[in-house]
Amino acid sequence: MSGFDQKIVLIVGEPDEVAIATGRKLAGAGTVITLCGDNGHSQLEAASASIRLYGNDTGWMHSELSGAEDARNVVGQMTEKYGRLDIVVVNLAAEARMQSRNSVGLDQTPYGSVSYAMHLIEAALPVLRANGQGRIVVIGSIDYLGAPEHAGLSSAYASLFGLTRSLALQIACDGVTVNTVVKGDIEDPAMVEEEKAKVLQSIPVKRLGQAEDVANAIGYFAADAARYVTGQTLFVCGGRSMHYSMSI
Amino acid sequence: MIENRVVLITGSASGMGRDTAFAMAAAGAKVVINDINEEKVVQTVEELKAQGYEALGVVANICDRASVEDMVGTVTSEFSGIDILVNNAGMERAGPIRNLSEEDWDITINVNLKGAFLCTKAVHSQMVKKGFGRIINIASRAWLGGSGQAPYSSAKAGMVGLTRSIALELGKYGVTSNCIAPGLIHTPMWDELEEKTRKYLLSKQPTGKLGETRDIANAVCFLATEESSFITGQVLYVCGGRSLCAS
């Protein structure tokens, strides 16, 4: 990948496999990564260390991932340290999942992570605009198309979909793109064989995804090569989205 | 990476297809230039070779089954198989439906849709055998519908259906099938439009700008790599956000 040299990247949310794979992909292409999450210091450091092996120095910062002031503070720390910000990867879908873990109804819809995504983007926009070529990539989940017992989660994910499209229209003239990568079923060691076989039935390519599959798509949207692509939702799901309406 | 992959791009002796061929050749692919215009095919291949790229030209009519089968046979013997097919050839007959003829409909459907079907049919078995293949269909944002674009929009919508059906059918063999839906792109056809039409179309463009052919080439290159193996049956709009708003 070209055009990434020394670009400043902020990856916000759970430092999970997708965040780490994305960090590795972009760090390997020459960017400087900062992970930002509400996790313990040791977890953030471990994730950063695993990215450092692939490229430039990788930093991390702890945040409560809550509220406008926190979001402004996160962006402020980035600009203070680097003087700029080029690429923001919003990985709050995992946060939403955790927030909804104990939910039994719509009253516990995990909108907290969505509103934080909005606060973060709001805080980052002036800095991204200043470059005239900023990139925002939101990681979504295929569950936004609907999933039984996930009404709250689906609606939170669907908000990210609306956010991407509206924001894209608003900032298209500024050279800043915003796109969503929707991840499908990603390999999880905790998945038992029976469950895996059931999931595979609905995936046309007959394999589970890897975090790297999602990272590769994020890499495309984050690159200069995708400067004319904005407001789009790309499903990285082995074709499973084709079984759903509203996925096109 | 698409290094050493063999890519067949239909309608690639000019415009978007030609620029995609150069981009893929620069990325290390062996490119096959197809068109019905022999002179342009020869010229494009010469230019590719002059830049040190590996290229082959095949004059063929993609609307004709025998011609397509001959083309695939030639490429297969020269380059030992086709890894990536880009169904790029297209044309448009536009106008209000009262003015459109049966011939307008037939030729638009044939070049855009039947050609893609015949080429896909002719190459798919070798991709299945190899356990790797990329079919990339160049549709258009216009598949969403456009006043005065009945044949073109229908053909491009048909390409989306073709893309998704092939994706469902061949996914398990390592063959992906995706669509790129370009919006306004700076091509020679754009330059031929009247000034007021260009102004009107640009006023509808969220970015306020046209895309360049390299934006399409970049998307093709991304979908052609092994890195995109978990992406299939998708429509990727390369349109500066035009697909998001009202016409």
Coordinates of C-alpha atoms in Angstrom, one line a residue:
Chain A
M1 CA 0.0 0.0 0.0
S2 CA 1.3 3.4 -0.9
G3 CA 0.6 6.9 0.4
F4 CA 0.5 6.0 4.0
D5 CA 3.9 7.1 5.0
Q6 CA 3.9 8.7 8.5
K7 CA 0.2 9.2 8.5
I8 CA -1.3 9.5 12.0
V9 CA -3.9 6.9 12.8
L10 CA -6.2 6.7 15.8
I11 CA -8.0 3.4 16.5
V12 CA -10.8 3.9 19.0
G13 CA -12.6 1.1 20.9
E14 CA -11.9 -2.4 22.1
P15 CA -8.3 -3.4 21.2
D16 CA -9.7 -6.7 19.8
E17 CA -8.4 -8.9 17.0
V18 CA -9.8 -6.6 14.3
A19 CA -8.2 -3.5 15.9
I20 CA -4.9 -5.2 16.2
A21 CA -5.0 -6.6 12.6
T22 CA -5.9 -3.1 11.4
G23 CA -3.1 -1.6 13.4
R24 CA -0.6 -4.1 11.9
K25 CA -1.8 -3.5 8.4
L26 CA -1.5 0.2 8.6
A27 CA 1.7 0.2 10.7
G28 CA 3.2 -2.1 8.1
A29 CA 2.4 0.5 5.5
G30 CA 4.2 3.2 7.3
T31 CA 1.6 4.9 9.5
V32 CA 1.9 5.8 13.2
I33 CA -0.8 4.2 15.3
T34 CA -2.4 5.1 18.6
L35 CA -4.9 2.7 20.2
C36 CA -7.5 4.3 22.5
G37 CA -9.8 2.2 24.7
D38 CA -11.3 2.0 28.2
N39 CA -9.3 -1.1 29.0
G40 CA -6.6 -1.6 31.6
H41 CA -3.1 -0.3 30.8
S42 CA -1.7 -3.7 30.5
Q43 CA -4.2 -4.8 27.9
L44 CA -3.7 -1.6 25.8
E45 CA 0.1 -2.0 26.1
A46 CA 0.0 -5.6 25.1
A47 CA -2.1 -4.8 22.0
S48 CA 0.2 -1.9 21.1
A49 CA 3.2 -4.1 21.5
S50 CA 1.8 -6.7 19.1
I51 CA 1.4 -3.9 16.5
R52 CA 4.8 -2.4 17.0
L53 CA 6.4 -5.6 15.6
Y54 CA 4.9 -4.7 12.2
G55 CA 6.1 -1.1 11.8
N56 CA 6.4 2.3 13.4
D57 CA 6.1 3.0 17.1
T58 CA 2.6 2.4 18.3
G59 CA 1.2 4.3 21.3
W60 CA -2.0 4.0 23.3
M61 CA -4.1 6.1 25.6
H62 CA -6.8 5.3 28.1
S63 CA -10.2 6.9 27.8
E64 CA -13.5 6.3 29.3
L65 CA -15.0 6.4 25.8
S66 CA -17.9 8.5 27.1
G67 CA -19.0 12.0 26.6
A68 CA -18.0 14.9 24.4
E69 CA -15.4 16.2 26.7
D70 CA -13.6 12.9 26.8
A71 CA -13.7 12.7 22.9
R72 CA -12.3 16.2 22.7
N73 CA -9.5 15.3 25.1
V74 CA -8.6 12.2 23.0
V75 CA -8.3 14.2 19.8
G76 CA -6.5 17.0 21.7
Q77 CA -3.9 14.5 23.0
M78 CA -3.3 13.3 19.4
T79 CA -2.8 16.8 17.9
E80 CA -0.6 17.8 20.9
K81 CA 1.6 14.8 20.3
Y82 CA 1.7 14.6 16.5
G83 CA 0.4 18.0 15.3
R84 CA -2.1 16.3 13.0
L85 CA -4.6 13.4 12.6
D86 CA -5.1 11.7 9.3
I87 CA -7.1 8.5 9.8
V88 CA -9.7 7.6 12.5
V89 CA -10.9 4.0 12.8
V90 CA -14.0 3.7 15.0
N91 CA -14.2 0.2 16.5
L92 CA -17.1 0.8 18.9
A93 CA -19.2 -2.1 17.6
A94 CA -17.4 -4.4 20.1
E95 CA -18.1 -1.9 22.8
A96 CA -21.8 -1.9 21.9
R97 CA -21.9 -5.7 22.1
M98 CA -20.4 -5.6 25.6
Q99 CA -22.8 -2.9 26.7
S100 CA -25.7 -4.9 25.5
R101 CA -24.5 -8.2 27.0
N102 CA -26.9 -8.2 29.8
S103 CA -29.7 -6.3 28.0
V104 CA -33.1 -7.9 27.8
G105 CA -35.0 -5.2 26.1
L106 CA -34.9 -2.0 24.1
D107 CA -34.5 0.1 27.2
Q108 CA -30.8 -1.0 27.4
T109 CA -30.0 -0.3 23.8
P110 CA -26.3 0.4 23.7
Y111 CA -26.5 3.9 22.3
G112 CA -23.6 5.0 24.5
S113 CA -21.1 3.7 22.1
V114 CA -22.9 5.4 19.1
S115 CA -23.1 8.7 20.8
Y116 CA -19.4 8.4 21.7
A117 CA -18.6 7.7 18.0
M118 CA -20.5 10.9 17.1
H119 CA -18.6 12.9 19.8
L120 CA -15.3 11.6 18.6
I121 CA -16.0 12.3 15.0
E122 CA -17.2 15.8 15.8
A123 CA -14.0 16.4 17.7
A124 CA -11.8 15.0 15.0
L125 CA -13.5 16.7 12.0
P126 CA -11.7 20.1 12.2
V127 CA -8.4 18.3 12.4
L128 CA -9.2 15.9 9.5
R129 CA -10.5 18.7 7.4
A130 CA -7.4 20.7 7.9
N131 CA -5.5 18.0 5.9
G132 CA -8.0 18.0 3.1
Q133 CA -7.8 14.3 2.8
G134 CA -8.9 12.8 6.1
R135 CA -10.3 9.3 6.5
I136 CA -12.9 7.9 8.9
V137 CA -13.6 4.2 8.8
V138 CA -16.3 2.8 11.0
I139 CA -16.4 -0.8 11.8
G140 CA -20.0 -2.1 11.9
S141 CA -21.6 -5.5 12.3
I142 CA -23.8 -7.4 10.0
D143 CA -26.3 -7.7 13.0
Y144 CA -27.5 -4.2 12.0
L145 CA -29.6 -5.9 9.4
G146 CA -31.6 -7.6 12.2
A147 CA -30.9 -10.6 14.5
P148 CA -33.2 -12.3 16.9
E149 CA -32.8 -11.2 20.5
H150 CA -30.5 -8.4 19.4
A151 CA -33.1 -5.6 18.8
G152 CA -31.1 -3.2 20.9
L153 CA -27.8 -4.1 19.4
S154 CA -29.1 -4.0 15.8
S155 CA -30.6 -0.6 16.3
A156 CA -27.3 0.7 17.7
Y157 CA -25.4 -0.7 14.7
A158 CA -28.0 0.7 12.3
S159 CA -27.3 4.1 13.8
L160 CA -23.7 3.8 12.7
F161 CA -25.0 3.1 9.2
G162 CA -27.0 6.3 9.2
L163 CA -24.1 8.2 10.7
T164 CA -21.8 7.1 7.9
R165 CA -24.1 8.2 5.1
S166 CA -25.2 11.5 6.6
L167 CA -21.7 12.5 7.6
A168 CA -20.3 11.5 4.2
L169 CA -22.7 13.9 2.5
Q170 CA -21.9 16.7 4.9
I171 CA -18.1 16.5 4.6
A172 CA -17.7 15.2 1.0
C173 CA -16.5 18.6 -0.3
D174 CA -13.7 18.7 2.3
G175 CA -11.9 15.8 1.0
V176 CA -12.7 13.7 4.1
T177 CA -14.3 10.4 3.4
V178 CA -16.3 8.2 5.8
N179 CA -17.1 4.6 5.1
T180 CA -18.3 1.6 7.1
V181 CA -16.8 -1.9 6.9
V182 CA -19.3 -4.4 8.1
K183 CA -17.7 -7.5 9.5
G184 CA -19.4 -10.8 9.2
D185 CA -18.6 -13.9 11.1
I186 CA -15.0 -13.8 12.3
E187 CA -13.2 -16.9 13.5
D188 CA -13.5 -17.2 17.3
P189 CA -11.6 -19.9 19.2
A190 CA -14.5 -20.0 21.7
M191 CA -16.9 -21.2 18.9
V192 CA -17.7 -24.9 19.3
E193 CA -17.7 -27.1 16.1
E194 CA -21.5 -27.5 16.1
E195 CA -22.0 -23.7 16.2
K196 CA -19.3 -23.2 13.5
A197 CA -21.0 -25.7 11.2
K198 CA -24.3 -23.9 11.6
V199 CA -22.8 -20.5 10.8
L200 CA -20.9 -21.9 7.8
Q201 CA -24.1 -22.9 6.2
S202 CA -25.0 -19.3 5.6
I203 CA -21.6 -18.2 4.3
P204 CA -21.2 -18.7 0.6
V205 CA -17.4 -18.9 0.7
K206 CA -17.7 -21.6 3.3
R207 CA -15.2 -20.3 5.7
L208 CA -15.2 -18.0 8.7
G209 CA -13.5 -14.6 8.3
Q210 CA -10.2 -13.6 9.8
A211 CA -9.6 -10.3 11.5
E212 CA -7.2 -9.6 8.6
D213 CA -10.0 -9.8 6.1
V214 CA -11.7 -6.8 7.8
A215 CA -8.3 -5.0 8.2
N216 CA -7.7 -5.3 4.5
A217 CA -10.9 -3.6 3.7
I218 CA -10.2 -0.9 6.2
G219 CA -6.8 -0.5 4.6
Y220 CA -8.5 0.2 1.2
F221 CA -10.9 2.8 2.6
A222 CA -8.1 4.5 4.5
A223 CA -5.8 4.8 1.5
D224 CA -5.5 7.6 -1.0
A225 CA -6.7 5.0 -3.6
A226 CA -10.2 5.3 -2.2
R227 CA -10.5 9.1 -2.3
Y228 CA -13.6 8.9 -4.5
V229 CA -15.4 6.4 -2.3
T230 CA -17.5 7.9 0.5
G231 CA -20.6 7.0 2.5
Q232 CA -20.4 3.4 1.5
T233 CA -20.9 0.2 3.5
L234 CA -18.8 -2.7 2.5
F235 CA -19.7 -6.1 3.8
V236 CA -16.7 -8.3 4.6
C237 CA -18.8 -11.4 5.3
G238 CA -18.0 -14.1 2.8
G239 CA -21.2 -13.2 1.0
R240 CA -23.6 -13.8 3.9
S241 CA -25.1 -10.3 3.4
M242 CA -26.7 -11.5 0.1
H243 CA -29.3 -13.4 2.1
Y244 CA -30.6 -10.1 3.6
S245 CA -32.6 -7.3 2.0
M246 CA -31.3 -3.8 2.6
S247 CA -27.7 -5.0 2.2
I248 CA -27.0 -3.5 -1.2
Chain B
M1 CA -1.2 -8.8 -4.7
I2 CA -2.0 -9.5 -8.3
E3 CA 1.6 -10.1 -9.4
N4 CA 1.7 -12.7 -12.2
R5 CA -2.1 -13.1 -12.2
V6 CA -3.7 -13.2 -15.7
V7 CA -6.4 -10.6 -16.0
L8 CA -8.9 -10.4 -18.9
I9 CA -10.5 -6.9 -19.2
T10 CA -13.3 -6.6 -21.8
G11 CA -13.6 -3.3 -23.7
S12 CA -10.1 -2.3 -22.5
A13 CA -8.7 -0.6 -25.6
S14 CA -10.0 2.7 -24.4
G15 CA -11.3 4.7 -21.5
M16 CA -11.8 3.2 -18.1
G17 CA -10.9 -0.4 -19.2
R18 CA -7.7 0.8 -20.7
D19 CA -6.6 2.7 -17.6
T20 CA -7.5 -0.3 -15.5
A21 CA -5.3 -2.4 -17.7
F22 CA -2.4 -0.1 -17.2
A23 CA -2.9 0.0 -13.4
M24 CA -3.1 -3.8 -13.1
A25 CA -0.1 -4.2 -15.4
A26 CA 1.8 -1.8 -13.2
A27 CA 0.9 -4.0 -10.2
G28 CA 2.5 -6.9 -11.9
A29 CA -0.5 -8.6 -13.7
K30 CA -0.4 -10.1 -17.2
V31 CA -3.1 -8.2 -19.0
V32 CA -5.4 -9.2 -21.8
I33 CA -6.8 -6.4 -23.9
N34 CA -10.1 -7.1 -25.5
D35 CA -12.1 -4.9 -27.8
I36 CA -13.9 -5.1 -31.2
N37 CA -11.7 -2.3 -32.5
E38 CA -8.6 -4.1 -33.8
E39 CA -6.5 -1.0 -34.3
K40 CA -7.1 0.2 -30.8
V41 CA -6.3 -3.2 -29.4
V42 CA -3.0 -3.4 -31.2
Q43 CA -2.1 0.1 -30.1
T44 CA -2.9 -0.5 -26.5
V45 CA -0.9 -3.7 -26.4
E46 CA 2.0 -2.0 -28.0
E47 CA 1.9 0.8 -25.4
L48 CA 1.8 -1.7 -22.6
K49 CA 4.7 -3.7 -24.0
A50 CA 6.7 -0.5 -24.5
Q51 CA 6.4 0.1 -20.8
G52 CA 7.8 -3.4 -20.1
Y53 CA 4.5 -5.0 -19.2
E54 CA 3.3 -8.4 -20.3
A55 CA 0.2 -8.0 -22.5
L56 CA -1.9 -9.8 -25.1
G57 CA -4.5 -8.4 -27.4
V58 CA -7.6 -10.3 -28.5
V59 CA -10.2 -8.9 -30.9
A60 CA -13.5 -10.5 -30.0
N61 CA -17.2 -9.7 -29.9
I62 CA -18.3 -10.4 -26.3
C63 CA -22.0 -10.6 -27.4
D64 CA -21.1 -13.7 -29.5
R65 CA -20.6 -17.0 -27.7
A66 CA -18.2 -18.5 -30.3
S67 CA -16.1 -15.4 -30.3
V68 CA -15.9 -15.4 -26.5
E69 CA -15.0 -19.0 -26.4
D70 CA -12.2 -18.5 -29.0
M71 CA -10.9 -15.5 -27.0
V72 CA -10.8 -17.5 -23.8
G73 CA -9.1 -20.4 -25.7
T74 CA -6.4 -18.1 -27.1
V75 CA -5.7 -16.5 -23.7
T76 CA -5.6 -19.9 -22.0
S77 CA -3.1 -21.2 -24.4
E78 CA -0.9 -18.1 -24.3
F79 CA -1.0 -17.4 -20.6
S80 CA -2.1 -20.7 -19.1
G81 CA -5.4 -19.6 -17.7
I82 CA -7.3 -16.6 -16.6
D83 CA -7.3 -15.6 -12.9
I84 CA -9.2 -12.4 -13.0
L85 CA -12.1 -11.4 -15.3
V86 CA -13.1 -7.7 -15.4
N87 CA -16.4 -7.3 -17.3
N88 CA -15.9 -3.7 -18.3
A89 CA -17.3 -3.5 -21.8
G90 CA -20.3 -1.3 -21.9
M91 CA -22.3 1.2 -23.9
E92 CA -25.5 3.2 -23.6
R93 CA -28.4 4.2 -25.7
A94 CA -30.3 6.8 -23.8
G95 CA -33.5 8.7 -24.2
P96 CA -37.1 8.8 -23.2
I97 CA -38.9 5.5 -23.6
R98 CA -41.1 6.8 -26.4
N99 CA -38.0 7.3 -28.5
L100 CA -36.2 4.1 -27.6
S101 CA -36.3 1.3 -30.2
E102 CA -36.2 -2.4 -29.7
E103 CA -32.7 -2.3 -31.2
D104 CA -31.6 0.3 -28.6
W105 CA -32.8 -2.1 -25.9
D106 CA -31.2 -5.2 -27.5
I107 CA -27.8 -3.8 -28.1
T108 CA -27.6 -2.2 -24.6
I109 CA -28.6 -5.4 -22.9
N110 CA -26.3 -7.5 -25.1
V111 CA -23.1 -5.5 -24.7
N112 CA -23.5 -4.8 -21.0
L113 CA -25.2 -7.9 -19.7
K114 CA -25.1 -10.7 -22.2
G115 CA -21.4 -10.1 -22.7
A116 CA -20.7 -10.3 -19.0
F117 CA -22.7 -13.5 -18.8
L118 CA -20.9 -15.1 -21.8
C119 CA -17.4 -14.2 -20.5
T120 CA -18.3 -15.4 -17.0
K121 CA -19.6 -18.6 -18.4
A122 CA -16.5 -19.1 -20.5
V123 CA -13.9 -18.5 -17.7
H124 CA -15.6 -19.8 -14.6
S125 CA -14.7 -23.5 -15.0
Q126 CA -11.0 -22.9 -15.0
M127 CA -11.3 -20.7 -12.0
V128 CA -13.2 -23.4 -10.1
K129 CA -10.6 -25.9 -11.1
K130 CA -7.8 -23.7 -9.8
G131 CA -9.7 -22.8 -6.6
F132 CA -9.1 -19.2 -7.3
G133 CA -10.9 -16.6 -9.3
R134 CA -12.0 -13.0 -9.3
I135 CA -14.9 -11.8 -11.4
I136 CA -15.3 -8.0 -11.2
N137 CA -18.3 -6.5 -13.0
I138 CA -18.3 -2.8 -13.8
A139 CA -21.9 -1.8 -13.4
S140 CA -22.9 1.8 -12.7
R141 CA -24.6 3.9 -10.1
A142 CA -27.3 4.2 -12.8
W143 CA -28.5 0.6 -11.9
L144 CA -30.5 2.4 -9.2
G145 CA -32.5 3.9 -12.0
G146 CA -32.3 7.0 -14.2
S147 CA -34.7 9.0 -16.2
G148 CA -34.0 8.3 -19.9
Q149 CA -31.8 5.4 -19.0
A150 CA -34.2 2.4 -19.1
P151 CA -32.0 0.0 -21.2
Y152 CA -28.7 1.0 -19.5
S153 CA -30.1 1.0 -16.0
S154 CA -31.8 -2.4 -16.6
A155 CA -28.6 -3.9 -18.0
K156 CA -26.6 -2.7 -15.1
A157 CA -29.2 -3.9 -12.6
G158 CA -29.0 -7.2 -14.4
M159 CA -25.2 -7.2 -13.8
V160 CA -25.8 -6.8 -10.1
G161 CA -28.1 -9.8 -10.1
L162 CA -25.5 -11.7 -12.2
T163 CA -22.8 -10.7 -9.7
R164 CA -24.7 -11.9 -6.7
S165 CA -25.9 -15.2 -8.2
I166 CA -22.4 -16.1 -9.3
A167 CA -21.1 -15.2 -5.9
L168 CA -23.6 -17.5 -4.3
E169 CA -22.8 -20.2 -6.8
L170 CA -19.0 -20.1 -6.9
G171 CA -18.1 -18.9 -3.4
K172 CA -17.2 -22.3 -2.1
Y173 CA -14.6 -22.7 -4.9
G174 CA -12.5 -19.7 -4.0
V175 CA -14.1 -17.6 -6.7
T176 CA -15.5 -14.2 -5.7
S177 CA -17.8 -12.1 -7.7
N178 CA -18.3 -8.4 -7.0
C179 CA -19.6 -5.3 -8.7
I180 CA -18.1 -1.8 -8.9
A181 CA -20.7 0.9 -9.5
P182 CA -18.9 4.0 -10.8
G183 CA -20.5 7.4 -10.6
L184 CA -19.4 10.4 -12.6
I185 CA -16.0 9.7 -14.0
H186 CA -13.8 11.9 -16.2
T187 CA -13.8 10.0 -19.5
P188 CA -13.8 11.2 -23.1
M189 CA -17.6 10.7 -23.0
W190 CA -17.8 13.3 -20.2
D191 CA -15.9 15.8 -22.3
E192 CA -18.3 15.4 -25.1
L193 CA -21.3 16.5 -23.0
E194 CA -22.8 19.9 -23.3
E195 CA -21.5 22.5 -20.8
K196 CA -24.9 22.9 -19.1
T197 CA -25.3 19.1 -18.7
R198 CA -21.9 18.9 -17.1
K199 CA -22.7 21.8 -14.8
Y200 CA -26.0 20.2 -13.8
L201 CA -24.5 16.8 -13.1
L202 CA -21.7 18.3 -11.1
S203 CA -24.2 20.3 -9.0
K204 CA -25.6 16.9 -7.9
Q205 CA -22.2 15.6 -6.8
P206 CA -21.6 15.7 -3.1
T207 CA -17.8 16.0 -3.6
G208 CA -18.3 18.7 -6.2
K209 CA -15.8 16.8 -8.3
L210 CA -15.6 14.1 -10.9
G211 CA -13.8 10.8 -10.2
E212 CA -10.9 9.8 -12.4
T213 CA -10.5 6.5 -14.2
R214 CA -7.7 5.6 -11.7
D215 CA -10.3 5.6 -8.9
I216 CA -12.1 2.8 -10.7
A217 CA -8.8 1.0 -11.4
N218 CA -7.9 1.3 -7.7
A219 CA -11.2 -0.4 -6.7
V220 CA -10.7 -3.2 -9.3
C221 CA -7.1 -3.8 -8.0
F222 CA -8.4 -4.1 -4.4
L223 CA -11.2 -6.5 -5.3
A224 CA -8.8 -8.6 -7.5
T225 CA -6.3 -9.4 -4.7
E226 CA -6.2 -12.3 -2.4
E227 CA -6.7 -9.8 0.4
S228 CA -10.4 -9.5 -0.6
S229 CA -11.2 -13.2 -0.5
F230 CA -13.9 -12.7 2.2
I231 CA -15.7 -10.1 0.1
T232 CA -18.2 -11.4 -2.4
G233 CA -21.5 -10.5 -3.9
Q234 CA -21.0 -6.9 -3.1
V235 CA -21.6 -3.6 -4.9
L236 CA -18.8 -1.1 -4.3
Y237 CA -19.9 2.4 -5.3
V238 CA -17.1 4.5 -6.5
C239 CA -19.1 7.7 -7.0
G240 CA -18.0 10.4 -4.5
G241 CA -21.1 9.8 -2.4
R242 CA -23.5 10.3 -5.3
S243 CA -25.3 7.0 -4.5
L244 CA -26.4 8.5 -1.1
C245 CA -28.6 11.4 -2.3
A246 CA -31.6 12.2 -4.3
S247 CA -31.2 12.8 -8.0

